Amino acid sequence: MKDILQELETRRAAARLGGGQKRIEAQHARGKLTARERVELLLDEGSFEEYDMFVTHRCTDFGMEKNRPAGDGVVTGWGTINGRMVYVFSQDFTVLGGSVSATHAMKICKIMDMAMQNGAPVVGINDSGGARIQEGVDSLAGYGEVFQRNIMASGVVPQISVIMGPCAGGAVYSPAMTDFIFMVKDSSYMFVTGPDVVKTVTNEHVTAEELGGASTHTKKSSVADGAFENDVEALAEVRRLVDFLPLNNRQPPPTRPFFDDVDRLEASLDTLVPENPNTPYDMKELILKIADEADFYEIQEDFAKNIITGFIRLEGQTVGVVANQPMVLAGVLDIDSARKAARFVRFCDCFEIPILTLVDVPGFLPGTSQEYNGVIKHGAKLLFAYGEATVPKVTVITRKSYGGAYVVMASKHLRADVNYAWPTSEIAVMGAKGATEIIHRADLGDPDKIAAHTAEYEDRFANPFVAAERGFIDEVIQPRSTRKRVARAFAALRSKQQSMPWKKHDNIPL
Ligand code: HXC
């Protein structure tokens, strides 16, 4: 018996060593942690239950039968994050470059199946040279099985990808189908074809970092949702994110103890909106003053900054926030901001996270670049996402809400439940100047007349009361009481039930 126990320990120790001490040191020398160190940091101490530690590949080509490392380059299992269950896989670059064999993929599929069956999120830590070249189509088939599970799990359990090394070729499409992607600066990259192929085909000279590093994907492409300094920071941020999310689509988002007065008044909000309608102000100030303990978890902070997306808690419950940012491009809607917000709204809706929308939007961005690149279709994504969302929706208009953008930004007409406006809000087809120049074109040569018409238009429309008279705005509220009013609105909506007509699925403009 003692010998058997000893053998178990010996086998475990060998598996834990992955590709060996030398490769572990090489991994550390690059500023990267090992697959197991990452799992330890991600999960609550001592909570990890590992599966398939002794799985080995079955390849016999290219001498592979002589090299069968236990675990086959991926560490899989489950554990807890602040006491809540998550499944995890962590690719081990020290073992055959973390490359994906049929059995490596099978291990990932096993925990994904368990996650779906048992209703817990999946966190995938990616650090891999891609398809195991020695295995050919078996490896591709393995990827295909993982992809199919990503699709099946979408909207059932939250899926989070952390990119902590190479992730190239078709391999990028597994993270791409998950809900959130985090990257580590200077040590991770994602691209469909690498710099050498790019050079051959397009004659562009580009480094791996420029082509697919964390900065590229969080600032330019929006493929990734967050970029972090190192492995430790990225994993700590995953823990923070998971705290906001429900475990699956059958459970409500978690409620945390909160120590912030829900009736807290913020007198400073009464002067947040400047006198001059063209002067910007920081919408994040409003978000922080509404949130419990000023805790805001921003998603895609570095992309399309004219719209802000992220999570707060109100009375301890998770709420998704979408807010125009007047500090950037006057908070205008454009292709990038519409895509960013639409995806966020859909995430919230599929996981029953209520949505708070803060509106200060002058309209859609004009221009050939926007039109040629399909602002019609991309703008429609946000419209569609809001209109199909059945979660509680509360909207606060702080200042401008013009034209189509008024309708898009969770208006009453898209089944928002409670629509508030600050007294400073202006709900109209367009700003006074533009409107005057169109309806009083004949007077354009007379500045006095134009000024009088503009003043008249402002008087009539630059306020929330026309919309309030029609019931499109439920109440005009004091800015200082926004937290209290919004929290009470969501409290009243806790048992909201709304559904869509039966359909196989919708056809959102992709
Ligand atoms: C088998 C691999 C491997 C792979 C790396 N290794 N990638 N083994 N299949 N795909 C092995 C190396 O042979 C090496 O083994 C060890 O991992 C570490 O690799 P190095 O090259 O020494 O590391 P580094 O210099 O850091 O370079 C990392 C790398 C490079 C950039 C990822 O290894 C590389 O370019 N690999 C090939 C990438 C690739 O073309 N993959 C297929 C993409 S297509 P030893 O024993 O020497 O230490 C794809 C399709 C997916 O993935 C399709 C889905 C549908």
PDB file of N, CA, C and O and ligand atoms in Angstrom, residues 23 30 32 64 67 93-100 128-134 139-141 143-144 147 166 168-173 189, ligand 1:
ATOM      1  N   ARG A  23      12.398  24.751 -18.225  1.00  0.00           N
ATOM      2  CA  ARG A  23      11.357  25.489 -18.977  1.00  0.00           C
ATOM      3  C   ARG A  23      10.546  26.403 -18.045  1.00  0.00           C
ATOM      4  O   ARG A  23      10.100  27.469 -18.449  1.00  0.00           O
ATOM      5  N   ARG A  30      10.622  35.288 -18.680  1.00  0.00           N
ATOM      6  CA  ARG A  30       9.837  36.151 -19.573  1.00  0.00           C
ATOM      7  C   ARG A  30       8.793  36.967 -18.808  1.00  0.00           C
ATOM      8  O   ARG A  30       7.912  37.586 -19.410  1.00  0.00           O
ATOM      9  N   LYS A  32       6.490  35.632 -17.023  1.00  0.00           N
ATOM     10  CA  LYS A  32       5.222  34.903 -17.036  1.00  0.00           C
ATOM     11  C   LYS A  32       5.191  33.887 -15.890  1.00  0.00           C
ATOM     12  O   LYS A  32       6.217  33.305 -15.543  1.00  0.00           O
ATOM     13  N   MET A  64       6.665  10.953 -31.222  1.00  0.00           N
ATOM     14  CA  MET A  64       5.933  11.508 -30.082  1.00  0.00           C
ATOM     15  C   MET A  64       5.667  10.462 -29.004  1.00  0.00           C
ATOM     16  O   MET A  64       5.421  10.799 -27.847  1.00  0.00           O
ATOM     17  N   ASN A  67       7.577  10.892 -25.932  1.00  0.00           N
ATOM     18  CA  ASN A  67       7.430  12.131 -25.166  1.00  0.00           C
ATOM     19  C   ASN A  67       5.957  12.312 -24.778  1.00  0.00           C
ATOM     20  O   ASN A  67       5.187  12.912 -25.513  1.00  0.00           O
ATOM     21  N   PHE A  93       2.615  26.345 -21.139  1.00  0.00           N
ATOM     22  CA  PHE A  93       3.541  26.556 -22.260  1.00  0.00           C
ATOM     23  C   PHE A  93       4.821  25.739 -22.104  1.00  0.00           C
ATOM     24  O   PHE A  93       5.508  25.459 -23.085  1.00  0.00           O
ATOM     25  N   THR A  94       5.125  25.301 -20.872  1.00  0.00           N
ATOM     26  CA  THR A  94       6.359  24.530 -20.677  1.00  0.00           C
ATOM     27  C   THR A  94       6.228  23.107 -21.241  1.00  0.00           C
ATOM     28  O   THR A  94       7.222  22.407 -21.382  1.00  0.00           O
ATOM     29  N   VAL A  95       5.008  22.692 -21.526  1.00  0.00           N
ATOM     30  CA  VAL A  95       4.804  21.343 -22.089  1.00  0.00           C
ATOM     31  C   VAL A  95       4.475  21.466 -23.571  1.00  0.00           C
ATOM     32  O   VAL A  95       3.384  21.925 -23.933  1.00  0.00           O
ATOM     33  N   LEU A  96       5.422  21.140 -24.405  1.00  0.00           N
ATOM     34  CA  LEU A  96       5.223  21.191 -25.868  1.00  0.00           C
ATOM     35  C   LEU A  96       4.605  22.528 -26.301  1.00  0.00           C
ATOM     36  O   LEU A  96       3.722  22.591 -27.157  1.00  0.00           O
ATOM     37  N   GLY A  97       5.046  23.590 -25.674  1.00  0.00           N
ATOM     38  CA  GLY A  97       4.576  24.936 -26.026  1.00  0.00           C
ATOM     39  C   GLY A  97       3.088  25.136 -25.782  1.00  0.00           C
ATOM     40  O   GLY A  97       2.474  26.003 -26.409  1.00  0.00           O
ATOM     41  N   GLY A  98       2.512  24.349 -24.852  1.00  0.00           N
ATOM     42  CA  GLY A  98       1.068  24.485 -24.577  1.00  0.00           C
ATOM     43  C   GLY A  98       0.227  24.132 -25.786  1.00  0.00           C
ATOM     44  O   GLY A  98      -0.963  24.474 -25.847  1.00  0.00           O
ATOM     45  N   SER A  99       0.832  23.440 -26.755  1.00  0.00           N
ATOM     46  CA  SER A  99       0.109  23.168 -28.010  1.00  0.00           C
ATOM     47  C   SER A  99      -1.062  22.212 -27.760  1.00  0.00           C
ATOM     48  O   SER A  99      -1.055  21.399 -26.836  1.00  0.00           O
ATOM     49  N   VAL A 100      -2.061  22.352 -28.634  1.00  0.00           N
ATOM     50  CA  VAL A 100      -3.337  21.665 -28.426  1.00  0.00           C
ATOM     51  C   VAL A 100      -3.382  20.353 -29.213  1.00  0.00           C
ATOM     52  O   VAL A 100      -3.429  20.356 -30.447  1.00  0.00           O
ATOM     53  N   SER A 128      -0.350  29.275 -25.585  1.00  0.00           N
ATOM     54  CA  SER A 128      -0.187  28.081 -26.421  1.00  0.00           C
ATOM     55  C   SER A 128       0.340  28.398 -27.811  1.00  0.00           C
ATOM     56  O   SER A 128      -0.010  29.424 -28.395  1.00  0.00           O
ATOM     57  N   GLY A 129       1.157  27.504 -28.312  1.00  0.00           N
ATOM     58  CA  GLY A 129       1.663  27.612 -29.687  1.00  0.00           C
ATOM     59  C   GLY A 129       0.644  27.169 -30.717  1.00  0.00           C
ATOM     60  O   GLY A 129       0.962  27.078 -31.895  1.00  0.00           O
ATOM     61  N   GLY A 130      -0.582  26.878 -30.296  1.00  0.00           N
ATOM     62  CA  GLY A 130      -1.649  26.535 -31.237  1.00  0.00           C
ATOM     63  C   GLY A 130      -1.763  25.043 -31.468  1.00  0.00           C
ATOM     64  O   GLY A 130      -1.372  24.230 -30.613  1.00  0.00           O
ATOM     65  N   ALA A 131      -2.288  24.677 -32.629  1.00  0.00           N
ATOM     66  CA  ALA A 131      -2.528  23.265 -32.928  1.00  0.00           C
ATOM     67  C   ALA A 131      -1.230  22.467 -32.826  1.00  0.00           C
ATOM     68  O   ALA A 131      -0.199  22.895 -33.354  1.00  0.00           O
ATOM     69  N   ARG A 132      -1.270  21.310 -32.139  1.00  0.00           N
ATOM     70  CA  ARG A 132      -0.065  20.475 -32.038  1.00  0.00           C
ATOM     71  C   ARG A 132       0.278  19.956 -33.423  1.00  0.00           C
ATOM     72  O   ARG A 132      -0.458  19.132 -33.991  1.00  0.00           O
ATOM     73  N   ILE A 133       1.382  20.459 -33.936  1.00  0.00           N
ATOM     74  CA  ILE A 133       1.711  20.233 -35.343  1.00  0.00           C
ATOM     75  C   ILE A 133       1.836  18.737 -35.655  1.00  0.00           C
ATOM     76  O   ILE A 133       1.383  18.267 -36.695  1.00  0.00           O
ATOM     77  N   GLN A 134       2.377  17.955 -34.703  1.00  0.00           N
ATOM     78  CA  GLN A 134       2.575  16.515 -34.942  1.00  0.00           C
ATOM     79  C   GLN A 134       1.249  15.771 -35.085  1.00  0.00           C
ATOM     80  O   GLN A 134       1.199  14.670 -35.610  1.00  0.00           O
ATOM     81  N   SER A 139      -5.720  17.454 -34.057  1.00  0.00           N
ATOM     82  CA  SER A 139      -5.658  18.673 -33.260  1.00  0.00           C
ATOM     83  C   SER A 139      -6.728  19.669 -33.713  1.00  0.00           C
ATOM     84  O   SER A 139      -7.403  20.289 -32.888  1.00  0.00           O
ATOM     85  N   LEU A 140      -6.895  19.796 -35.024  1.00  0.00           N
ATOM     86  CA  LEU A 140      -7.922  20.727 -35.534  1.00  0.00           C
ATOM     87  C   LEU A 140      -9.303  20.295 -35.057  1.00  0.00           C
ATOM     88  O   LEU A 140     -10.132  21.119 -34.678  1.00  0.00           O
ATOM     89  N   ALA A 141      -9.526  18.969 -35.076  1.00  0.00           N
ATOM     90  CA  ALA A 141     -10.822  18.462 -34.608  1.00  0.00           C
ATOM     91  C   ALA A 141     -11.034  18.836 -33.144  1.00  0.00           C
ATOM     92  O   ALA A 141     -12.132  19.211 -32.724  1.00  0.00           O
ATOM     93  N   TYR A 143      -9.830  21.461 -31.580  1.00  0.00           N
ATOM     94  CA  TYR A 143     -10.232  22.876 -31.544  1.00  0.00           C
ATOM     95  C   TYR A 143     -11.711  23.030 -31.889  1.00  0.00           C
ATOM     96  O   TYR A 143     -12.439  23.784 -31.255  1.00  0.00           O
ATOM     97  N   GLY A 144     -12.110  22.304 -32.930  1.00  0.00           N
ATOM     98  CA  GLY A 144     -13.510  22.397 -33.359  1.00  0.00           C
ATOM     99  C   GLY A 144     -14.469  22.023 -32.236  1.00  0.00           C
ATOM    100  O   GLY A 144     -15.490  22.671 -32.028  1.00  0.00           O
ATOM    101  N   PHE A 147     -14.599  24.924 -29.872  1.00  0.00           N
ATOM    102  CA  PHE A 147     -15.403  26.017 -30.451  1.00  0.00           C
ATOM    103  C   PHE A 147     -16.898  25.750 -30.262  1.00  0.00           C
ATOM    104  O   PHE A 147     -17.663  26.612 -29.874  1.00  0.00           O
ATOM    105  N   PRO A 166       1.250  33.358 -26.408  1.00  0.00           N
ATOM    106  CA  PRO A 166       0.772  33.346 -27.785  1.00  0.00           C
ATOM    107  C   PRO A 166      -0.640  32.789 -27.904  1.00  0.00           C
ATOM    108  O   PRO A 166      -1.034  31.905 -27.135  1.00  0.00           O
ATOM    109  N   ALA A 168      -2.606  32.260 -31.517  1.00  0.00           N
ATOM    110  CA  ALA A 168      -2.533  32.651 -32.929  1.00  0.00           C
ATOM    111  C   ALA A 168      -3.284  31.674 -33.820  1.00  0.00           C
ATOM    112  O   ALA A 168      -3.652  30.585 -33.392  1.00  0.00           O
ATOM    113  N   GLY A 169      -3.489  32.086 -35.060  1.00  0.00           N
ATOM    114  CA  GLY A 169      -4.200  31.240 -36.025  1.00  0.00           C
ATOM    115  C   GLY A 169      -5.635  31.050 -35.585  1.00  0.00           C
ATOM    116  O   GLY A 169      -6.191  31.855 -34.838  1.00  0.00           O
ATOM    117  N   GLY A 170      -6.203  29.935 -36.018  1.00  0.00           N
ATOM    118  CA  GLY A 170      -7.600  29.649 -35.684  1.00  0.00           C
ATOM    119  C   GLY A 170      -7.849  29.586 -34.192  1.00  0.00           C
ATOM    120  O   GLY A 170      -8.979  29.739 -33.722  1.00  0.00           O
ATOM    121  N   ALA A 171      -6.765  29.410 -33.405  1.00  0.00           N
ATOM    122  CA  ALA A 171      -6.911  29.311 -31.952  1.00  0.00           C
ATOM    123  C   ALA A 171      -7.564  30.554 -31.359  1.00  0.00           C
ATOM    124  O   ALA A 171      -8.211  30.496 -30.316  1.00  0.00           O
ATOM    125  N   VAL A 172      -7.419  31.699 -32.020  1.00  0.00           N
ATOM    126  CA  VAL A 172      -8.001  32.938 -31.472  1.00  0.00           C
ATOM    127  C   VAL A 172      -9.521  32.878 -31.423  1.00  0.00           C
ATOM    128  O   VAL A 172     -10.149  33.644 -30.695  1.00  0.00           O
ATOM    129  N   TYR A 173     -10.101  31.983 -32.213  1.00  0.00           N
ATOM    130  CA  TYR A 173     -11.558  31.999 -32.294  1.00  0.00           C
ATOM    131  C   TYR A 173     -12.259  31.391 -31.089  1.00  0.00           C
ATOM    132  O   TYR A 173     -13.442  31.638 -30.894  1.00  0.00           O
ATOM    133  N   TYR A 189      -0.213  37.901 -27.160  1.00  0.00           N
ATOM    134  CA  TYR A 189      -0.667  38.425 -28.445  1.00  0.00           C
ATOM    135  C   TYR A 189      -1.670  37.487 -29.094  1.00  0.00           C
ATOM    136  O   TYR A 189      -1.690  36.291 -28.831  1.00  0.00           O
TER     137      TYR A 189
HETATM  138  C1  HXC B   1       3.966  21.413 -31.346  1.00  0.00           C
HETATM  139  C2  HXC B   1       5.028  23.244 -30.498  1.00  0.00           C
HETATM  140  C3  HXC B   1       4.097  24.092 -31.127  1.00  0.00           C
HETATM  141  C4  HXC B   1       3.064  23.497 -31.890  1.00  0.00           C
HETATM  142  C5  HXC B   1       5.483  25.317 -30.066  1.00  0.00           C
HETATM  143  N1  HXC B   1       5.873  24.037 -29.860  1.00  0.00           N
HETATM  144  N2  HXC B   1       4.415  25.354 -30.841  1.00  0.00           N
HETATM  145  N3  HXC B   1       4.957  21.918 -30.613  1.00  0.00           N
HETATM  146  N4  HXC B   1       3.035  22.149 -31.967  1.00  0.00           N
HETATM  147  N5  HXC B   1       2.127  24.224 -32.479  1.00  0.00           N
HETATM  148  C6  HXC B   1       6.994  23.592 -29.080  1.00  0.00           C
HETATM  149  C7  HXC B   1       8.336  23.931 -29.701  1.00  0.00           C
HETATM  150  O1  HXC B   1       8.696  22.939 -30.613  1.00  0.00           O
HETATM  151  C8  HXC B   1       9.234  23.961 -28.503  1.00  0.00           C
HETATM  152  O2  HXC B   1       9.573  22.643 -28.142  1.00  0.00           O
HETATM  153  C9  HXC B   1       8.360  24.495 -27.404  1.00  0.00           C
HETATM  154  O3  HXC B   1       7.013  24.292 -27.847  1.00  0.00           O
HETATM  155  C10 HXC B   1       8.535  25.966 -27.164  1.00  0.00           C
HETATM  156  O4  HXC B   1       8.502  26.634 -28.412  1.00  0.00           O
HETATM  157  P1  HXC B   1       9.602  27.680 -28.847  1.00  0.00           P
HETATM  158  O5  HXC B   1       9.460  27.859 -30.305  1.00  0.00           O
HETATM  159  O6  HXC B   1      10.939  27.285 -28.323  1.00  0.00           O
HETATM  160  O7  HXC B   1       9.119  28.963 -28.045  1.00  0.00           O
HETATM  161  P2  HXC B   1       9.133  30.469 -28.505  1.00  0.00           P
HETATM  162  O8  HXC B   1      10.447  30.820 -29.105  1.00  0.00           O
HETATM  163  O9  HXC B   1       8.657  31.240 -27.350  1.00  0.00           O
HETATM  164  O10 HXC B   1       8.050  30.568 -29.662  1.00  0.00           O
HETATM  165  C11 HXC B   1       6.701  30.329 -29.380  1.00  0.00           C
HETATM  166  C12 HXC B   1       5.919  30.230 -30.704  1.00  0.00           C
HETATM  167  C13 HXC B   1       6.563  29.241 -31.651  1.00  0.00           C
HETATM  168  C14 HXC B   1       5.884  31.651 -31.340  1.00  0.00           C
HETATM  169  C15 HXC B   1       4.485  29.868 -30.332  1.00  0.00           C
HETATM  170  O11 HXC B   1       6.808  28.046 -30.955  1.00  0.00           O
HETATM  171  C16 HXC B   1       5.743  28.934 -32.842  1.00  0.00           C
HETATM  172  O12 HXC B   1       5.730  29.738 -33.794  1.00  0.00           O
HETATM  173  N6  HXC B   1       5.107  27.791 -32.829  1.00  0.00           N
HETATM  174  C17 HXC B   1       4.331  27.329 -33.951  1.00  0.00           C
HETATM  175  C18 HXC B   1       3.055  28.091 -34.012  1.00  0.00           C
HETATM  176  C19 HXC B   1       2.152  27.567 -35.065  1.00  0.00           C
HETATM  177  O13 HXC B   1       2.416  27.709 -36.270  1.00  0.00           O
HETATM  178  N7  HXC B   1       1.091  26.868 -34.615  1.00  0.00           N
HETATM  179  C20 HXC B   1       0.137  26.330 -35.470  1.00  0.00           C
HETATM  180  C21 HXC B   1      -0.802  27.510 -35.770  1.00  0.00           C
HETATM  181  S1  HXC B   1      -2.168  27.016 -36.643  1.00  0.00           S
HETATM  182  P3  HXC B   1      11.016  22.260 -27.543  1.00  0.00           P
HETATM  183  O14 HXC B   1      10.916  20.810 -27.309  1.00  0.00           O
HETATM  184  O15 HXC B   1      12.000  22.659 -28.572  1.00  0.00           O
HETATM  185  O16 HXC B   1      11.154  23.080 -26.296  1.00  0.00           O
HETATM  186  C22 HXC B   1      -3.266  26.727 -35.472  1.00  0.00           C
HETATM  187  C23 HXC B   1      -4.547  26.355 -36.059  1.00  0.00           C
HETATM  188  C24 HXC B   1      -5.622  26.277 -35.063  1.00  0.00           C
HETATM  189  O17 HXC B   1      -3.057  26.805 -34.343  1.00  0.00           O
HETATM  190  C25 HXC B   1      -6.834  25.950 -35.868  1.00  0.00           C
HETATM  191  C26 HXC B   1      -8.057  25.955 -35.081  1.00  0.00           C
HETATM  192  C27 HXC B   1      -9.215  25.648 -35.964  1.00  0.00           C
END
